[in-house]
Amino acid sequence: MAKRRLRTGPTAALPAKPSQADLLRLVRLADPEAREDGADIVAVDVRVHAPVEADPELVGGELEQVWACRVVAEGPLPFDYFDRYLAEGIAFRLGGLAVCRGEVTDPADSDRGGPAVILPERPTPDELRAVLSGLDDSPKADVGDETDSDDSATDDTAPEDTTTADATPTEAGTGATAGTETDAAAKAETDADAETDANAEAEAEASADAETEAATEATEVAEVAEVTAAPGDDIKPDDINPDDFLYTVGDIRVLVVPEKGRPPAVQELLPFATELTAIELRGDDPEKVGALALRLADALNGLIVDRWRFRIDAAEDLLPPG
């Protein structure tokens, strides 16, 4: 195969030649119906070419020996970048590097994205909060929760009586009348102030609700874009604001988004659903993240996939080999 075609990719550059049986086993984590076709393997409409020996220059000398598997889409993809995900997923599991459009990346170093629990239907916020509460004593919602306002009553101060004891009857009568008028005026002014305060508080609450709703919508749009971005796009961990995630469980962030496309790894869910939901997990410790994903999948009857949409059955599957 021409060097330029390997460099164009997507290509999995591996340090050792895998057997066809091992390669088929890995590809079937992404598509359970993957099959052998001569020396190649076909998953959906994507062909994984048999490994060929390549010059280490393909990966800039990062590997002493290189066996390259080029991945080629031959028909419609089940979801965007499936061919590229296949190349990166294979490279990750076999301790290799990925090459695409002349760029060499190490999937094991990538900290963008994480595993996801795929569900046949979206849980309600209350359902998910109840499940998370059962997994951790103090999950909290970062976005979308309503907070009760603290309405406290104000004390009215009675106006001072201006009537004097030594006033003449006429003056006393006048003073009483004046005191009554003063009381009525003060009460009217206090009622007006209270009504103004109530209106201002109602407007503040309405404004806060509108800001919360807008923030929630913006968060979902931004996070869906982050989750579904192609590997290799210029997305860095610092670009992800932890406050944008819906929930946190310990130091793990949890986000619920629609699952774009139909990953072949979760085909068994599709007869029961027209639209899939992904609970995306982010955290610094892959084993802890994987353990939480397994518990969520068990509680919600879902399936777990890694960032390349390969099926995950154990937390250790999220760790690079060796």
PDB file of N, CA and C in Angstrom, residues 208-283:
ATOM      1  N   ALA A 208     -34.235  35.602  37.128  1.00  0.00           N
ATOM      2  CA  ALA A 208     -33.334  34.498  37.497  1.00  0.00           C
ATOM      3  C   ALA A 208     -33.750  33.210  36.823  1.00  0.00           C
ATOM      4  N   ASP A 209     -35.078  32.933  36.776  1.00  0.00           N
ATOM      5  CA  ASP A 209     -35.563  31.718  36.100  1.00  0.00           C
ATOM      6  C   ASP A 209     -35.202  31.737  34.621  1.00  0.00           C
ATOM      7  N   ALA A 210     -35.365  32.914  33.986  1.00  0.00           N
ATOM      8  CA  ALA A 210     -35.053  33.023  32.557  1.00  0.00           C
ATOM      9  C   ALA A 210     -33.565  32.791  32.316  1.00  0.00           C
ATOM     10  N   GLU A 211     -32.711  33.359  33.209  1.00  0.00           N
ATOM     11  CA  GLU A 211     -31.271  33.161  33.058  1.00  0.00           C
ATOM     12  C   GLU A 211     -30.901  31.695  33.246  1.00  0.00           C
ATOM     13  N   THR A 212     -31.547  31.040  34.234  1.00  0.00           N
ATOM     14  CA  THR A 212     -31.263  29.616  34.467  1.00  0.00           C
ATOM     15  C   THR A 212     -31.648  28.781  33.263  1.00  0.00           C
ATOM     16  N   GLU A 213     -32.832  29.050  32.682  1.00  0.00           N
ATOM     17  CA  GLU A 213     -33.290  28.296  31.509  1.00  0.00           C
ATOM     18  C   GLU A 213     -32.363  28.516  30.332  1.00  0.00           C
ATOM     19  N   ALA A 214     -31.944  29.770  30.120  1.00  0.00           N
ATOM     20  CA  ALA A 214     -31.041  30.070  29.015  1.00  0.00           C
ATOM     21  C   ALA A 214     -29.685  29.396  29.212  1.00  0.00           C
ATOM     22  N   ALA A 215     -29.204  29.424  30.473  1.00  0.00           N
ATOM     23  CA  ALA A 215     -27.915  28.780  30.758  1.00  0.00           C
ATOM     24  C   ALA A 215     -27.982  27.287  30.524  1.00  0.00           C
ATOM     25  N   THR A 216     -29.114  26.671  30.927  1.00  0.00           N
ATOM     26  CA  THR A 216     -29.271  25.228  30.733  1.00  0.00           C
ATOM     27  C   THR A 216     -29.273  24.877  29.257  1.00  0.00           C
ATOM     28  N   GLU A 217     -30.032  25.658  28.438  1.00  0.00           N
ATOM     29  CA  GLU A 217     -30.092  25.379  27.003  1.00  0.00           C
ATOM     30  C   GLU A 217     -28.729  25.559  26.359  1.00  0.00           C
ATOM     31  N   ALA A 218     -28.040  26.654  26.740  1.00  0.00           N
ATOM     32  CA  ALA A 218     -26.713  26.896  26.163  1.00  0.00           C
ATOM     33  C   ALA A 218     -25.738  25.798  26.538  1.00  0.00           C
ATOM     34  N   THR A 219     -25.844  25.320  27.791  1.00  0.00           N
ATOM     35  CA  THR A 219     -24.956  24.247  28.256  1.00  0.00           C
ATOM     36  C   THR A 219     -25.162  22.982  27.443  1.00  0.00           C
ATOM     37  N   GLU A 220     -26.436  22.585  27.247  1.00  0.00           N
ATOM     38  CA  GLU A 220     -26.716  21.362  26.515  1.00  0.00           C
ATOM     39  C   GLU A 220     -26.204  21.445  25.086  1.00  0.00           C
ATOM     40  N   VAL A 221     -26.399  22.603  24.448  1.00  0.00           N
ATOM     41  CA  VAL A 221     -25.922  22.764  23.073  1.00  0.00           C
ATOM     42  C   VAL A 221     -24.406  22.682  23.030  1.00  0.00           C
ATOM     43  N   ALA A 222     -23.730  23.401  23.966  1.00  0.00           N
ATOM     44  CA  ALA A 222     -22.270  23.399  23.979  1.00  0.00           C
ATOM     45  C   ALA A 222     -21.716  22.031  24.267  1.00  0.00           C
ATOM     46  N   GLU A 223     -22.316  21.306  25.219  1.00  0.00           N
ATOM     47  CA  GLU A 223     -21.788  20.008  25.602  1.00  0.00           C
ATOM     48  C   GLU A 223     -22.051  18.954  24.538  1.00  0.00           C
ATOM     49  N   VAL A 224     -23.207  19.050  23.849  1.00  0.00           N
ATOM     50  CA  VAL A 224     -23.448  18.116  22.751  1.00  0.00           C
ATOM     51  C   VAL A 224     -22.383  18.301  21.682  1.00  0.00           C
ATOM     52  N   ALA A 225     -22.040  19.567  21.410  1.00  0.00           N
ATOM     53  CA  ALA A 225     -20.995  19.829  20.422  1.00  0.00           C
ATOM     54  C   ALA A 225     -19.673  19.227  20.882  1.00  0.00           C
ATOM     55  N   GLU A 226     -19.361  19.331  22.184  1.00  0.00           N
ATOM     56  CA  GLU A 226     -18.104  18.770  22.702  1.00  0.00           C
ATOM     57  C   GLU A 226     -18.108  17.267  22.619  1.00  0.00           C
ATOM     58  N   VAL A 227     -19.220  16.645  22.972  1.00  0.00           N
ATOM     59  CA  VAL A 227     -19.277  15.186  23.028  1.00  0.00           C
ATOM     60  C   VAL A 227     -19.184  14.573  21.643  1.00  0.00           C
ATOM     61  N   THR A 228     -19.827  15.209  20.663  1.00  0.00           N
ATOM     62  CA  THR A 228     -19.896  14.608  19.338  1.00  0.00           C
ATOM     63  C   THR A 228     -18.782  15.087  18.411  1.00  0.00           C
ATOM     64  N   ALA A 229     -17.832  15.891  18.931  1.00  0.00           N
ATOM     65  CA  ALA A 229     -16.759  16.387  18.073  1.00  0.00           C
ATOM     66  C   ALA A 229     -15.847  15.253  17.640  1.00  0.00           C
ATOM     67  N   ALA A 230     -15.253  15.429  16.491  1.00  0.00           N
ATOM     68  CA  ALA A 230     -14.346  14.394  15.973  1.00  0.00           C
ATOM     69  C   ALA A 230     -13.087  14.358  16.807  1.00  0.00           C
ATOM     70  N   PRO A 231     -12.534  13.164  17.031  1.00  0.00           N
ATOM     71  CA  PRO A 231     -11.252  13.095  17.721  1.00  0.00           C
ATOM     72  C   PRO A 231     -10.205  13.842  16.918  1.00  0.00           C
ATOM     73  N   GLY A 232      -9.377  14.605  17.623  1.00  0.00           N
ATOM     74  CA  GLY A 232      -8.367  15.391  16.924  1.00  0.00           C
ATOM     75  C   GLY A 232      -8.778  16.839  16.728  1.00  0.00           C
ATOM     76  N   ASP A 233     -10.071  17.173  16.964  1.00  0.00           N
ATOM     77  CA  ASP A 233     -10.471  18.569  16.902  1.00  0.00           C
ATOM     78  C   ASP A 233      -9.787  19.332  18.028  1.00  0.00           C
ATOM     79  N   ASP A 234      -9.700  20.639  17.887  1.00  0.00           N
ATOM     80  CA  ASP A 234      -8.966  21.440  18.864  1.00  0.00           C
ATOM     81  C   ASP A 234      -9.803  21.687  20.111  1.00  0.00           C
ATOM     82  N   ILE A 235     -10.066  20.646  20.857  1.00  0.00           N
ATOM     83  CA  ILE A 235     -10.788  20.757  22.121  1.00  0.00           C
ATOM     84  C   ILE A 235      -9.832  20.335  23.223  1.00  0.00           C
ATOM     85  N   LYS A 236      -9.611  21.196  24.192  1.00  0.00           N
ATOM     86  CA  LYS A 236      -8.682  20.906  25.269  1.00  0.00           C
ATOM     87  C   LYS A 236      -9.462  20.772  26.574  1.00  0.00           C
ATOM     88  N   PRO A 237      -8.895  20.061  27.560  1.00  0.00           N
ATOM     89  CA  PRO A 237      -9.592  19.922  28.842  1.00  0.00           C
ATOM     90  C   PRO A 237      -9.931  21.266  29.460  1.00  0.00           C
ATOM     91  N   ASP A 238      -9.049  22.282  29.262  1.00  0.00           N
ATOM     92  CA  ASP A 238      -9.314  23.587  29.857  1.00  0.00           C
ATOM     93  C   ASP A 238     -10.505  24.276  29.228  1.00  0.00           C
ATOM     94  N   ASP A 239     -10.922  23.805  28.033  1.00  0.00           N
ATOM     95  CA  ASP A 239     -12.071  24.412  27.369  1.00  0.00           C
ATOM     96  C   ASP A 239     -13.388  23.952  27.975  1.00  0.00           C
ATOM     97  N   ILE A 240     -13.342  22.900  28.807  1.00  0.00           N
ATOM     98  CA  ILE A 240     -14.562  22.342  29.384  1.00  0.00           C
ATOM     99  C   ILE A 240     -14.758  22.916  30.776  1.00  0.00           C
ATOM    100  N   ASN A 241     -15.807  23.675  30.950  1.00  0.00           N
ATOM    101  CA  ASN A 241     -16.111  24.268  32.244  1.00  0.00           C
ATOM    102  C   ASN A 241     -16.864  23.263  33.101  1.00  0.00           C
ATOM    103  N   PRO A 242     -16.317  22.867  34.265  1.00  0.00           N
ATOM    104  CA  PRO A 242     -17.014  21.877  35.088  1.00  0.00           C
ATOM    105  C   PRO A 242     -18.435  22.294  35.454  1.00  0.00           C
ATOM    106  N   ASP A 243     -18.694  23.607  35.532  1.00  0.00           N
ATOM    107  CA  ASP A 243     -20.030  24.066  35.882  1.00  0.00           C
ATOM    108  C   ASP A 243     -21.043  23.792  34.783  1.00  0.00           C
ATOM    109  N   ASP A 244     -20.550  23.452  33.575  1.00  0.00           N
ATOM    110  CA  ASP A 244     -21.460  23.161  32.477  1.00  0.00           C
ATOM    111  C   ASP A 244     -22.060  21.765  32.574  1.00  0.00           C
ATOM    112  N   PHE A 245     -21.497  20.912  33.431  1.00  0.00           N
ATOM    113  CA  PHE A 245     -22.003  19.557  33.533  1.00  0.00           C
ATOM    114  C   PHE A 245     -23.212  19.523  34.460  1.00  0.00           C
ATOM    115  N   LEU A 246     -24.129  18.620  34.172  1.00  0.00           N
ATOM    116  CA  LEU A 246     -25.387  18.611  34.901  1.00  0.00           C
ATOM    117  C   LEU A 246     -25.238  18.134  36.338  1.00  0.00           C
ATOM    118  N   TYR A 247     -24.420  17.119  36.545  1.00  0.00           N
ATOM    119  CA  TYR A 247     -24.283  16.535  37.870  1.00  0.00           C
ATOM    120  C   TYR A 247     -22.822  16.230  38.162  1.00  0.00           C
ATOM    121  N   THR A 248     -22.484  16.141  39.448  1.00  0.00           N
ATOM    122  CA  THR A 248     -21.186  15.624  39.839  1.00  0.00           C
ATOM    123  C   THR A 248     -21.394  14.555  40.896  1.00  0.00           C
ATOM    124  N   VAL A 249     -20.602  13.497  40.803  1.00  0.00           N
ATOM    125  CA  VAL A 249     -20.611  12.434  41.802  1.00  0.00           C
ATOM    126  C   VAL A 249     -19.176  12.290  42.274  1.00  0.00           C
ATOM    127  N   GLY A 250     -18.881  12.786  43.475  1.00  0.00           N
ATOM    128  CA  GLY A 250     -17.498  12.859  43.915  1.00  0.00           C
ATOM    129  C   GLY A 250     -16.743  13.799  42.983  1.00  0.00           C
ATOM    130  N   ASP A 251     -15.690  13.300  42.347  1.00  0.00           N
ATOM    131  CA  ASP A 251     -14.932  14.126  41.404  1.00  0.00           C
ATOM    132  C   ASP A 251     -15.222  13.745  39.956  1.00  0.00           C
ATOM    133  N   ILE A 252     -16.317  13.027  39.741  1.00  0.00           N
ATOM    134  CA  ILE A 252     -16.702  12.608  38.395  1.00  0.00           C
ATOM    135  C   ILE A 252     -17.877  13.459  37.927  1.00  0.00           C
ATOM    136  N   ARG A 253     -17.775  13.982  36.714  1.00  0.00           N
ATOM    137  CA  ARG A 253     -18.832  14.822  36.147  1.00  0.00           C
ATOM    138  C   ARG A 253     -19.709  13.992  35.218  1.00  0.00           C
ATOM    139  N   VAL A 254     -20.991  14.294  35.255  1.00  0.00           N
ATOM    140  CA  VAL A 254     -21.980  13.484  34.541  1.00  0.00           C
ATOM    141  C   VAL A 254     -22.825  14.398  33.658  1.00  0.00           C
ATOM    142  N   LEU A 255     -22.997  14.000  32.412  1.00  0.00           N
ATOM    143  CA  LEU A 255     -23.778  14.788  31.457  1.00  0.00           C
ATOM    144  C   LEU A 255     -24.704  13.877  30.671  1.00  0.00           C
ATOM    145  N   VAL A 256     -25.942  14.296  30.491  1.00  0.00           N
ATOM    146  CA  VAL A 256     -26.924  13.522  29.721  1.00  0.00           C
ATOM    147  C   VAL A 256     -27.176  14.236  28.398  1.00  0.00           C
ATOM    148  N   VAL A 257     -26.931  13.522  27.288  1.00  0.00           N
ATOM    149  CA  VAL A 257     -27.101  14.113  25.959  1.00  0.00           C
ATOM    150  C   VAL A 257     -27.708  13.081  25.020  1.00  0.00           C
ATOM    151  N   PRO A 258     -28.328  13.522  23.929  1.00  0.00           N
ATOM    152  CA  PRO A 258     -28.761  12.554  22.906  1.00  0.00           C
ATOM    153  C   PRO A 258     -27.549  11.883  22.280  1.00  0.00           C
ATOM    154  N   GLU A 259     -27.648  10.595  22.008  1.00  0.00           N
ATOM    155  CA  GLU A 259     -26.565   9.875  21.328  1.00  0.00           C
ATOM    156  C   GLU A 259     -26.754  10.034  19.822  1.00  0.00           C
ATOM    157  N   LYS A 260     -25.772  10.643  19.172  1.00  0.00           N
ATOM    158  CA  LYS A 260     -25.857  10.891  17.743  1.00  0.00           C
ATOM    159  C   LYS A 260     -25.557   9.610  16.968  1.00  0.00           C
ATOM    160  N   GLY A 261     -26.366   9.325  15.976  1.00  0.00           N
ATOM    161  CA  GLY A 261     -26.145   8.142  15.164  1.00  0.00           C
ATOM    162  C   GLY A 261     -26.533   6.861  15.890  1.00  0.00           C
ATOM    163  N   ARG A 262     -26.093   5.739  15.317  1.00  0.00           N
ATOM    164  CA  ARG A 262     -26.446   4.425  15.866  1.00  0.00           C
ATOM    165  C   ARG A 262     -25.192   3.574  15.980  1.00  0.00           C
ATOM    166  N   PRO A 263     -24.466   3.675  17.069  1.00  0.00           N
ATOM    167  CA  PRO A 263     -23.243   2.879  17.216  1.00  0.00           C
ATOM    168  C   PRO A 263     -23.549   1.392  17.113  1.00  0.00           C
ATOM    169  N   PRO A 264     -22.874   0.656  16.232  1.00  0.00           N
ATOM    170  CA  PRO A 264     -23.154  -0.779  16.091  1.00  0.00           C
ATOM    171  C   PRO A 264     -22.960  -1.560  17.389  1.00  0.00           C
ATOM    172  N   ALA A 265     -22.096  -1.069  18.281  1.00  0.00           N
ATOM    173  CA  ALA A 265     -21.828  -1.785  19.531  1.00  0.00           C
ATOM    174  C   ALA A 265     -23.060  -1.911  20.419  1.00  0.00           C
ATOM    175  N   VAL A 266     -24.059  -1.049  20.213  1.00  0.00           N
ATOM    176  CA  VAL A 266     -25.257  -1.088  21.070  1.00  0.00           C
ATOM    177  C   VAL A 266     -26.505  -1.404  20.245  1.00  0.00           C
ATOM    178  N   GLN A 267     -26.341  -2.133  19.169  1.00  0.00           N
ATOM    179  CA  GLN A 267     -27.470  -2.458  18.304  1.00  0.00           C
ATOM    180  C   GLN A 267     -28.589  -3.170  19.057  1.00  0.00           C
ATOM    181  N   GLU A 268     -28.244  -3.928  20.085  1.00  0.00           N
ATOM    182  CA  GLU A 268     -29.281  -4.685  20.799  1.00  0.00           C
ATOM    183  C   GLU A 268     -30.283  -3.780  21.508  1.00  0.00           C
ATOM    184  N   LEU A 269     -29.939  -2.507  21.705  1.00  0.00           N
ATOM    185  CA  LEU A 269     -30.878  -1.571  22.326  1.00  0.00           C
ATOM    186  C   LEU A 269     -31.869  -1.000  21.321  1.00  0.00           C
ATOM    187  N   LEU A 270     -31.484  -0.986  20.056  1.00  0.00           N
ATOM    188  CA  LEU A 270     -32.264  -0.266  19.058  1.00  0.00           C
ATOM    189  C   LEU A 270     -33.648  -0.842  18.773  1.00  0.00           C
ATOM    190  N   PRO A 271     -33.883  -2.162  18.868  1.00  0.00           N
ATOM    191  CA  PRO A 271     -35.257  -2.626  18.646  1.00  0.00           C
ATOM    192  C   PRO A 271     -36.259  -2.031  19.634  1.00  0.00           C
ATOM    193  N   PHE A 272     -35.744  -1.538  20.764  1.00  0.00           N
ATOM    194  CA  PHE A 272     -36.630  -1.014  21.801  1.00  0.00           C
ATOM    195  C   PHE A 272     -36.614   0.505  21.864  1.00  0.00           C
ATOM    196  N   ALA A 273     -35.908   1.146  20.953  1.00  0.00           N
ATOM    197  CA  ALA A 273     -35.786   2.608  21.033  1.00  0.00           C
ATOM    198  C   ALA A 273     -35.620   3.193  19.641  1.00  0.00           C
ATOM    199  N   THR A 274     -36.210   4.346  19.440  1.00  0.00           N
ATOM    200  CA  THR A 274     -36.005   5.074  18.188  1.00  0.00           C
ATOM    201  C   THR A 274     -34.916   6.127  18.367  1.00  0.00           C
ATOM    202  N   GLU A 275     -34.638   6.500  19.593  1.00  0.00           N
ATOM    203  CA  GLU A 275     -33.624   7.497  19.884  1.00  0.00           C
ATOM    204  C   GLU A 275     -32.850   7.050  21.105  1.00  0.00           C
ATOM    205  N   LEU A 276     -31.531   7.099  21.035  1.00  0.00           N
ATOM    206  CA  LEU A 276     -30.702   6.670  22.155  1.00  0.00           C
ATOM    207  C   LEU A 276     -30.235   7.876  22.968  1.00  0.00           C
ATOM    208  N   THR A 277     -29.967   7.622  24.232  1.00  0.00           N
ATOM    209  CA  THR A 277     -29.454   8.652  25.132  1.00  0.00           C
ATOM    210  C   THR A 277     -28.107   8.203  25.683  1.00  0.00           C
ATOM    211  N   ALA A 278     -27.182   9.141  25.801  1.00  0.00           N
ATOM    212  CA  ALA A 278     -25.856   8.845  26.347  1.00  0.00           C
ATOM    213  C   ALA A 278     -25.663   9.596  27.653  1.00  0.00           C
ATOM    214  N   ILE A 279     -25.241   8.881  28.686  1.00  0.00           N
ATOM    215  CA  ILE A 279     -24.790   9.508  29.925  1.00  0.00           C
ATOM    216  C   ILE A 279     -23.268   9.535  29.855  1.00  0.00           C
ATOM    217  N   GLU A 280     -22.724  10.693  29.529  1.00  0.00           N
ATOM    218  CA  GLU A 280     -21.280  10.839  29.374  1.00  0.00           C
ATOM    219  C   GLU A 280     -20.634  11.075  30.739  1.00  0.00           C
ATOM    220  N   LEU A 281     -19.502  10.429  30.973  1.00  0.00           N
ATOM    221  CA  LEU A 281     -18.787  10.553  32.240  1.00  0.00           C
ATOM    222  C   LEU A 281     -17.400  11.136  31.995  1.00  0.00           C
ATOM    223  N   ARG A 282     -16.980  12.038  32.877  1.00  0.00           N
ATOM    224  CA  ARG A 282     -15.657  12.649  32.787  1.00  0.00           C
ATOM    225  C   ARG A 282     -14.992  12.586  34.155  1.00  0.00           C
ATOM    226  N   GLY A 283     -13.725  12.218  34.164  1.00  0.00           N
ATOM    227  CA  GLY A 283     -12.979  12.175  35.410  1.00  0.00           C
ATOM    228  C   GLY A 283     -11.522  11.872  35.143  1.00  0.00           C
TER     229      GLY A 283
END
